[in-house]
Every structure is written in C-alpha cells, then in structure tokens.
Amino acid sequence: MSNGNGAPPRPVTFLHRLEYGAVLAVRALLRPLPMAAVLAAGTLLGRAFHAVDRSHRRLALSNLEAAFPVRTQRERQAIAREMFEHFGRLLMVLLKFSTMSPQQMLARVEFEGHERVLAAHAQGRGALLFTGHFGFWEINALVHALTLHPMAVMARPLDNPLLHDLLERVRRRTGNSVIYRRGALRRVLRTLAGNQAVALLIDQHIHTDAVYVDFFNRPAATTTALAAIALRTGAPVFPVFALPLPGGRFRMVYEHAVDAPDADDPDAIRDFTQRCTDVLEMYVRRYPQLWLWMHRRWRDVEPASGMKGMFPAARGDESGDPES
C-alpha cells in the first residue's frame, strides 16, 4: 500500500482495516442526510470526545489559559467544549462533502476576496495560500479548485494507509494535487512556475527547518517553508480561512496578500513568518472555538507517549514539512 510520498509501502493491520471500515460506514450513513443532520451528528461526536478524551481536554484548557489569561475558567471551558464540537462537525462535513457532486458543494459555499488570487494568477506568478488547523480548511481546498484554479496541497501521509489513500482520493477529486515531503521543494517550485497555487498549514510545531515566532505571546516553532519559498519565487502569499455560516453553509475568505519584507534583510524569513502568524492569530482570537487547542503547539521536546484523539495520526507528525 503506497503512502503517497515515495516511501516503502506500510503494512495494513487489523486495526487499520477496522478504522477504515468504520469511516466508510459513517460516510455511507451521512450520504443521504441533510446538512443539518450531518452537523448535529458532528456536534454529538465532538461532545462524546470532550467527555472521554481527558488528556486532550486538559491540554486544550492549559493552552487556553496561557492564551487568554484574563478570561474566566468557565469561559475557557466553554471554548474547549465548543472546539471539540467544531472538530466533530469538521469530520462529518468532510465525509459528507466527499459524497457530494461539485454542484452540490458549490451550493453550500460562498467566496470572499477570491478575486485577489485570480489577480495573482493573471500576473503569472502563481500563489501561496496558508491557513492553520482552523475552521473548515479541508472544505476550502475542495471548493477552491471548483471556483479558482486547482492547487497543490502540502500534506503528510496518515499512519493508517487505508485512510491515507481515502483522504488523498477526496483531496484530488476536484482537481487538486498533493505534495508530500520527499522532493517537495522541487514540486512546489514547478507548481508555482506553472502559475498554480500551493497551500499549506503553518500552525504545527516542528523540529527542523523552523523559526521561533510569537503566537499568543509565546514562542512557537514554525515552518520556514512558506516564507522561504515566497522570498525565493516572489509568489504572493494569501491567508485563507473557511468559516461556518448559519444553515449549514460556509464562507471561504481570501485575505489581502501579506506584505513581504526586503529579501536582503538577514531576518527576512523570521519577519515574514511572524507576519503570517499574526494574521492567523487574529482569526483565532476572533473565533477561538474554531482552532485546534488540543495540539501541543508550544513545546521543545516530543512528549514521552502520544495521545489518541479525534483524528488519525499523521506520520512524521513533528517533521519539518508542513501539513495540510
């Protein structure tokens, strides 16, 4: 079973098959349901994990206390609970969208600021898009290709090779491609040279090819890939956010391009990375329940033991390549 990044095939275990079968069963159940029922199912799933996943609940509350010290404990607990509910909805909506036609997907979304990306393509330099584990980022990738140009999504393979192949099929079904770590730079440069867009997440702690920037007034190891590629190619960098709307709809927001520092500045990469991180922080402060507070964003060492949670693990979770 290929993992999509050129590495040797990984063995498929009984647990992998069990997880894969459960996901397919849930997707089949969601296919005929209206979006309101899909969102309700996701909310229930999130509440269930909030109730039983003590480790991630405690981590989320710890992160929220550091990020919002003036908020009351009750307020932070409410954000954590809403965050679990949101990620339950994200999972259910992604499975639902994987069963929908392009026309059905577009009927559920609206776009704001996407003309900025179209203008960048008109200049022939391609575009770099970034976001975080925030809102409905996977849905944005799907519908982006239906309204703008198809793009390449930088990603890591999942531990479960069956779920990995399923997610890759979902990501590719609207015309996008996926770039994994091996040979990533060459493929990214080729994609941009072809006047296409490349999307990546910038909010995961990494050990290599990282720079420390301030995120909620705390130093956070952050990928340098976005800034380094932008400074090398001159491609504009757009923050992108997928927000929920009433009635089971979603808004795809394309912000103004982040101003690039002078490439001759010896601290240009850190400065650029900080500017991008500041935009992400602005959105997380505005909608704290939509960000992944149960991730160990601020740390220097890998915890002794991993924690199971709502999402399939990604291989090389703390490696230097950005995930999407």
Coordinates of N, CA and C in Angstrom, one line a residue, residues 94-214:
L94 N -16.6 16.9 6.2 CA -15.6 16.4 5.2 C -16.1 15.1 4.6
L95 N -16.6 14.2 5.4 CA -17.1 12.9 4.9 C -18.4 13.2 4.0
K96 N -19.2 14.1 4.4 CA -20.4 14.4 3.6 C -20.0 15.0 2.3
F97 N -19.1 16.0 2.3 CA -18.6 16.6 1.1 C -18.0 15.6 0.1
S98 N -17.3 14.6 0.7 CA -16.7 13.5 -0.1 C -17.7 12.7 -0.9
T99 N -19.0 12.9 -0.6 CA -20.1 12.1 -1.3 C -20.9 13.1 -2.3
M100 N -20.5 14.4 -2.3 CA -21.3 15.4 -3.0 C -20.7 15.6 -4.4
S101 N -21.6 16.0 -5.3 CA -21.1 16.5 -6.6 C -20.5 17.9 -6.5
P102 N -19.8 18.3 -7.5 CA -19.2 19.7 -7.5 C -20.3 20.7 -7.3
Q103 N -21.5 20.5 -8.0 CA -22.6 21.5 -8.0 C -23.1 21.5 -6.5
Q104 N -23.3 20.4 -5.9 CA -23.8 20.4 -4.5 C -22.8 21.0 -3.6
M105 N -21.5 20.9 -3.8 CA -20.5 21.5 -2.9 C -20.6 23.0 -3.1
L106 N -20.7 23.5 -4.3 CA -20.7 25.0 -4.5 C -22.0 25.6 -4.0
A107 N -23.1 24.8 -4.0 CA -24.3 25.4 -3.4 C -24.2 25.6 -1.9
R108 N -23.2 25.1 -1.3 CA -23.1 25.2 0.2 C -22.0 26.3 0.6
V109 N -21.4 26.9 -0.4 CA -20.3 27.8 0.0 C -20.4 29.1 -0.7
E110 N -19.8 30.1 -0.2 CA -19.7 31.4 -0.8 C -18.2 31.9 -0.6
F111 N -17.8 32.8 -1.5 CA -16.4 33.2 -1.6 C -16.3 34.7 -1.3
E112 N -15.2 35.1 -0.6 CA -15.0 36.5 -0.3 C -13.5 36.8 -0.5
G113 N -13.2 37.7 -1.4 CA -11.8 38.1 -1.6 C -11.0 37.2 -2.6
H114 N -11.7 36.2 -3.2 CA -11.0 35.3 -4.1 C -10.5 36.0 -5.4
E115 N -11.0 37.2 -5.7 CA -10.5 37.9 -6.8 C -9.1 38.3 -6.7
R116 N -8.6 38.3 -5.4 CA -7.2 38.6 -5.2 C -6.3 37.5 -5.7
V117 N -6.7 36.3 -5.5 CA -6.0 35.2 -6.0 C -6.0 35.1 -7.5
L118 N -7.2 35.4 -8.1 CA -7.3 35.4 -9.5 C -6.4 36.5 -10.2
A119 N -6.3 37.6 -9.5 CA -5.4 38.7 -10.0 C -4.0 38.2 -9.9
A120 N -3.6 37.5 -8.9 CA -2.2 36.9 -8.8 C -2.0 36.0 -10.0
H121 N -2.9 35.1 -10.3 CA -2.8 34.2 -11.4 C -2.7 35.0 -12.7
A122 N -3.4 36.1 -12.8 CA -3.3 36.9 -14.1 C -1.9 37.4 -14.3
Q123 N -1.1 37.6 -13.2 CA 0.2 38.1 -13.3 C 1.2 37.0 -13.6
G124 N 0.7 35.7 -13.5 CA 1.6 34.6 -13.9 C 2.6 34.1 -12.9
R125 N 2.4 34.5 -11.7 CA 3.4 34.1 -10.7 C 3.0 33.0 -9.7
G126 N 1.8 32.5 -10.0 CA 1.2 31.5 -9.0 C 0.8 32.2 -7.7
A127 N 0.5 31.4 -6.7 CA 0.1 32.0 -5.4 C 0.4 31.0 -4.3
L128 N 0.8 31.5 -3.2 CA 0.9 30.7 -2.0 C -0.2 31.0 -1.0
L129 N -0.9 29.9 -0.6 CA -2.1 30.1 0.3 C -1.7 29.4 1.6
F130 N -2.0 30.1 2.7 CA -1.8 29.4 4.0 C -3.0 29.6 5.0
T131 N -3.1 28.7 5.9 CA -4.1 28.7 6.9 C -3.5 27.9 8.1
G132 N -4.4 27.5 9.0 CA -4.0 26.6 10.1 C -5.0 25.6 10.3
H133 N -4.9 24.8 11.4 CA -6.0 23.8 11.7 C -7.1 24.6 12.3
F134 N -7.8 25.3 11.4 CA -8.8 26.3 11.8 C -10.0 26.2 10.9
G135 N -11.2 26.3 11.4 CA -12.4 26.3 10.6 C -12.5 25.0 9.8
F136 N -12.9 25.2 8.5 CA -13.1 24.1 7.6 C -12.1 24.1 6.5
W137 N -10.8 24.0 6.9 CA -9.8 24.2 5.9 C -9.8 23.1 4.8
E138 N -10.2 21.9 5.1 CA -10.2 20.8 4.1 C -11.3 21.1 3.1
I139 N -12.4 21.7 3.6 CA -13.5 22.0 2.6 C -13.1 23.1 1.7
N140 N -12.3 24.1 2.2 CA -11.8 25.1 1.4 C -11.0 24.6 0.2
A141 N -10.1 23.6 0.5 CA -9.3 23.0 -0.5 C -10.1 22.4 -1.6
L142 N -11.2 21.7 -1.2 CA -12.1 21.1 -2.2 C -12.7 22.1 -3.1
V143 N -13.3 23.1 -2.6 CA -14.1 24.0 -3.4 C -13.3 25.1 -4.1
H144 N -12.1 25.3 -3.6 CA -11.2 26.2 -4.2 C -11.0 25.8 -5.7
A145 N -10.7 24.6 -5.9 CA -10.4 24.1 -7.3 C -11.6 24.2 -8.2
L146 N -12.8 24.3 -7.6 CA -14.1 24.4 -8.4 C -14.4 25.8 -8.9
T147 N -13.8 26.8 -8.2 CA -14.1 28.2 -8.5 C -12.9 28.9 -9.0
L148 N -11.7 28.6 -8.5 CA -10.5 29.2 -8.9 C -9.7 28.1 -9.7
H149 N -8.4 28.1 -9.7 CA -7.6 27.1 -10.3 C -7.3 26.0 -9.4
P150 N -7.2 24.7 -9.9 CA -6.7 23.7 -9.0 C -5.4 24.0 -8.3
M151 N -5.2 23.5 -7.1 CA -4.0 23.8 -6.4 C -3.3 22.6 -5.9
A152 N -2.1 22.7 -5.4 CA -1.3 21.6 -4.8 C -1.4 21.8 -3.3
V153 N -1.7 20.8 -2.6 CA -1.9 20.8 -1.1 C -0.7 20.1 -0.5
M154 N 0.1 20.8 0.3 CA 1.2 20.2 1.0 C 0.7 19.4 2.2
A155 N 1.1 18.1 2.3 CA 0.5 17.3 3.4 C 1.5 16.2 3.9
R156 N 1.1 15.6 4.9 CA 1.8 14.4 5.4 C 0.9 13.2 5.3
P157 N 1.5 12.0 5.0 CA 0.7 10.8 5.0 C 0.2 10.4 6.4
L158 N -1.0 9.8 6.4 CA -1.5 9.4 7.7 C -0.9 8.0 8.1
D159 N -1.0 7.7 9.4 CA -0.5 6.4 9.8 C -1.2 5.3 9.2
N160 N -2.5 5.4 9.1 CA -3.4 4.3 8.5 C -3.3 4.5 7.0
P161 N -2.7 3.5 6.3 CA -2.5 3.7 4.9 C -3.9 3.6 4.1
L162 N -4.9 2.9 4.7 CA -6.2 2.9 4.0 C -6.9 4.2 4.1
L163 N -6.8 4.8 5.3 CA -7.4 6.2 5.5 C -6.6 7.2 4.7
H164 N -5.3 7.0 4.6 CA -4.5 7.9 3.8 C -4.9 7.9 2.4
D165 N -5.1 6.7 1.8 CA -5.5 6.7 0.4 C -6.9 7.3 0.2
L166 N -7.8 7.1 1.2 CA -9.1 7.6 1.1 C -9.0 9.2 1.1
L167 N -8.3 9.7 2.0 CA -8.2 11.2 2.1 C -7.5 11.7 0.9
E168 N -6.5 11.0 0.3 CA -5.9 11.5 -0.9 C -6.9 11.5 -2.1
R169 N -7.7 10.5 -2.1 CA -8.8 10.5 -3.2 C -9.7 11.7 -3.0
V170 N -10.1 11.9 -1.8 CA -11.0 13.1 -1.5 C -10.4 14.4 -1.9
R171 N -9.1 14.6 -1.5 CA -8.4 15.8 -1.9 C -8.2 16.0 -3.4
R172 N -8.1 14.9 -4.1 CA -7.8 15.0 -5.5 C -9.1 15.1 -6.4
R173 N -10.2 14.8 -5.8 CA -11.4 14.6 -6.6 C -11.9 15.9 -7.3
T174 N -11.5 17.0 -6.8 CA -11.9 18.3 -7.5 C -10.8 18.8 -8.4
G175 N -9.7 18.1 -8.6 CA -8.7 18.5 -9.5 C -7.4 18.9 -8.8
N176 N -7.3 18.9 -7.5 CA -6.1 19.3 -6.7 C -5.1 18.2 -6.8
S177 N -3.9 18.5 -6.5 CA -2.8 17.5 -6.3 C -2.3 17.6 -4.9
V178 N -1.5 16.6 -4.5 CA -1.0 16.6 -3.1 C 0.5 16.4 -3.2
I179 N 1.2 17.2 -2.4 CA 2.7 17.2 -2.4 C 3.1 16.7 -1.0
Y180 N 3.9 15.7 -1.0 CA 4.5 15.2 0.3 C 5.9 15.6 0.4
R181 N 6.5 15.2 1.5 CA 7.8 15.8 1.9 C 8.9 15.5 0.9
R182 N 9.0 14.2 0.5 CA 10.1 13.8 -0.4 C 10.0 14.5 -1.7
G183 N 11.0 15.3 -2.0 CA 11.0 16.1 -3.3 C 10.1 17.3 -3.3
A184 N 9.6 17.7 -2.1 CA 8.6 18.7 -2.0 C 9.0 20.0 -2.7
L185 N 10.2 20.5 -2.3 CA 10.6 21.8 -2.8 C 10.6 21.9 -4.4
R186 N 11.1 20.9 -5.0 CA 11.2 20.8 -6.4 C 9.7 20.9 -7.0
R187 N 8.8 20.1 -6.4 CA 7.5 20.1 -6.9 C 6.8 21.4 -6.7
V188 N 7.0 22.0 -5.5 CA 6.4 23.3 -5.2 C 6.9 24.4 -6.2
L189 N 8.2 24.4 -6.5 CA 8.7 25.4 -7.4 C 8.1 25.2 -8.8
R190 N 8.0 23.9 -9.2 CA 7.4 23.6 -10.5 C 6.0 24.0 -10.6
T191 N 5.2 23.8 -9.5 CA 3.8 24.2 -9.5 C 3.7 25.7 -9.6
L192 N 4.4 26.4 -8.8 CA 4.4 27.9 -8.9 C 4.8 28.4 -10.3
A193 N 5.8 27.8 -10.9 CA 6.3 28.2 -12.2 C 5.2 28.0 -13.2
G194 N 4.3 27.0 -13.0 CA 3.2 26.7 -13.9 C 2.0 27.6 -13.6
N195 N 2.2 28.6 -12.7 CA 1.1 29.6 -12.4 C 0.0 28.9 -11.7
Q196 N 0.3 28.0 -10.8 CA -0.7 27.3 -10.0 C -0.5 27.8 -8.5
A197 N -1.4 27.4 -7.7 CA -1.3 27.8 -6.2 C -0.8 26.6 -5.4
V198 N -0.2 26.9 -4.3 CA 0.2 25.9 -3.4 C -0.3 26.3 -2.0
A199 N -0.9 25.3 -1.3 CA -1.5 25.6 0.0 C -0.8 24.8 1.1
L200 N -0.6 25.4 2.3 CA 0.0 24.7 3.4 C -0.5 25.3 4.7
L201 N -0.3 24.5 5.8 CA -0.7 24.9 7.1 C 0.6 25.4 7.8
I202 N 0.5 26.4 8.7 CA 1.7 27.0 9.3 C 1.6 26.9 10.8
D203 N 0.7 26.1 11.4 CA 0.5 26.2 12.9 C 0.8 24.9 13.6
Q204 N 1.7 24.1 13.0 CA 2.1 22.9 13.7 C 3.5 23.0 14.2
H205 N 3.8 22.6 15.4 CA 5.1 22.6 16.0 C 6.0 21.6 15.2
I206 N 7.2 22.1 14.8 CA 8.2 21.3 14.1 C 9.5 21.4 14.7
H207 N 10.4 20.4 14.4 CA 11.7 20.4 15.0 C 12.8 20.9 14.0
T208 N 12.6 20.7 12.7 CA 13.6 21.0 11.7 C 13.0 22.1 10.8
D209 N 14.0 22.9 10.2 CA 13.6 23.9 9.2 C 12.5 24.8 9.9
A210 N 12.8 25.2 11.1 CA 11.8 26.0 11.8 C 12.4 27.3 12.3
V211 N 11.6 28.3 12.6 CA 12.0 29.5 13.2 C 11.0 29.8 14.4
Y212 N 11.4 30.4 15.4 CA 10.5 30.7 16.5 C 9.9 32.1 16.3
V213 N 8.6 32.1 16.4 CA 7.9 33.4 16.3 C 6.9 33.4 17.4
D214 N 6.4 34.6 17.7 CA 5.4 34.8 18.7 C 4.0 34.4 18.3

